[in-house]
């Protein structure tokens, strides 16, 4: 969780995986997977929450709550960029795939 927490802290204050999990009523491991799926889905066409829901098995409503808690679509876009979800060469895109395979 430390790496995702570190990246989240770069885009928003007072948000970490454990606190986010408590706010949305999910297990921290589920939130970790959800955040990675949201970052991967964000640059894709279509509804980000729906795509992440399909990848994680969590409800789109839960994923929308997570997006809201981290600061909305703009913050999610910055997070996706940090992970390399927008095609950044040498980014941390492989990290996303690793979290989704858990």
Coordinates of C-alpha atoms in Angstrom, one line a residue:
X1 CA 0.0 0.0 0.0
X2 CA 2.9 2.4 0.6
X3 CA 3.5 3.1 -3.0
X4 CA -0.1 3.9 -3.8
X5 CA -0.3 6.0 -0.6
X6 CA 2.7 8.0 -1.7
X7 CA 1.2 8.7 -5.1
X8 CA -2.1 9.6 -3.7
X9 CA -0.4 12.1 -1.3
X10 CA 1.0 13.8 -4.4
X11 CA -2.5 14.6 -5.7
X12 CA -4.5 15.2 -2.6
X13 CA -4.0 15.8 1.1
X14 CA -5.2 13.4 3.9
X15 CA -6.1 10.5 1.7
X16 CA -4.5 7.1 2.1
X17 CA -5.7 3.7 1.3
X18 CA -6.7 2.8 4.9
X19 CA -8.7 6.0 5.4
X20 CA -10.2 5.8 2.0
X21 CA -11.3 2.2 2.7
X22 CA -12.9 3.3 6.0
X23 CA -14.8 6.1 4.3
X24 CA -16.2 4.0 1.5
X25 CA -16.8 0.8 3.6
X26 CA -14.4 -1.5 1.7
X27 CA -11.4 -3.5 2.6
X28 CA -8.0 -1.8 2.0
X29 CA -7.0 -4.5 -0.5
X30 CA -10.2 -3.8 -2.4
X31 CA -9.6 -0.1 -2.4
X32 CA -6.0 -0.6 -3.6
X33 CA -7.3 -2.7 -6.5
X34 CA -10.0 -0.2 -7.2
X35 CA -7.7 2.8 -7.3
X36 CA -5.4 0.9 -9.7
X37 CA -8.3 -0.1 -11.9
X38 CA -9.7 3.5 -11.9
X39 CA -6.3 4.9 -13.0
X40 CA -6.1 2.3 -15.8
X41 CA -9.6 3.0 -17.0
X42 CA -9.4 6.8 -16.7
X43 CA -7.7 7.6 -20.1
X44 CA -10.0 5.1 -21.9
X45 CA -13.1 6.1 -23.7
X46 CA -16.4 5.4 -21.8
X47 CA -17.4 5.6 -18.2
X48 CA -14.3 5.2 -15.9
X49 CA -16.3 3.7 -13.0
X50 CA -18.1 1.2 -15.1
X51 CA -14.8 0.0 -16.7
X52 CA -13.1 -0.3 -13.3
X53 CA -16.2 -2.1 -11.9
X54 CA -15.9 -4.7 -14.7
X55 CA -12.2 -5.2 -13.9
X56 CA -12.6 -5.4 -10.1
X57 CA -16.1 -6.8 -9.5
X58 CA -16.9 -3.9 -7.2
X59 CA -19.9 -1.8 -7.9
X60 CA -19.6 1.3 -10.0
X61 CA -21.2 3.3 -7.2
X62 CA -18.4 2.3 -4.8
X63 CA -15.9 3.3 -7.4
X64 CA -17.6 6.6 -7.9
X65 CA -17.3 7.2 -4.2
X66 CA -13.6 6.5 -4.3
X67 CA -13.2 9.0 -7.2
X68 CA -15.1 11.6 -5.1
X69 CA -13.0 10.9 -2.0
X70 CA -9.7 11.4 -3.9
X71 CA -10.8 14.7 -5.4
X72 CA -12.9 13.9 -8.5
X73 CA -12.0 13.2 -12.1
X74 CA -9.2 15.8 -12.2
X75 CA -7.4 14.2 -9.3
X76 CA -7.9 10.8 -10.8
X77 CA -6.4 12.0 -14.1
X78 CA -3.3 13.3 -12.3
X79 CA -3.0 10.0 -10.4
X80 CA -3.4 8.0 -13.7
X81 CA -0.6 10.2 -15.2
X82 CA 1.6 9.4 -12.2
X83 CA 1.0 5.7 -12.8
X84 CA 1.7 6.0 -16.5
X85 CA -1.9 5.2 -17.3
X86 CA -1.8 7.8 -20.1
X87 CA 0.9 6.1 -21.9
X88 CA 3.9 7.7 -20.2
X89 CA 7.0 5.8 -21.2
X90 CA 8.8 4.3 -18.2
X91 CA 5.8 5.1 -15.9
X92 CA 4.5 2.8 -13.3
X93 CA 1.8 1.2 -15.6
X94 CA 3.0 -2.3 -14.7
X95 CA 2.1 -1.5 -11.1
X96 CA -1.5 -1.2 -12.2
X97 CA -1.6 -4.6 -13.8
X98 CA 0.0 -6.1 -10.7
X99 CA -2.7 -4.7 -8.4
X100 CA -5.5 -5.9 -10.8
X101 CA -4.1 -9.4 -10.8
X102 CA -4.4 -9.8 -7.0

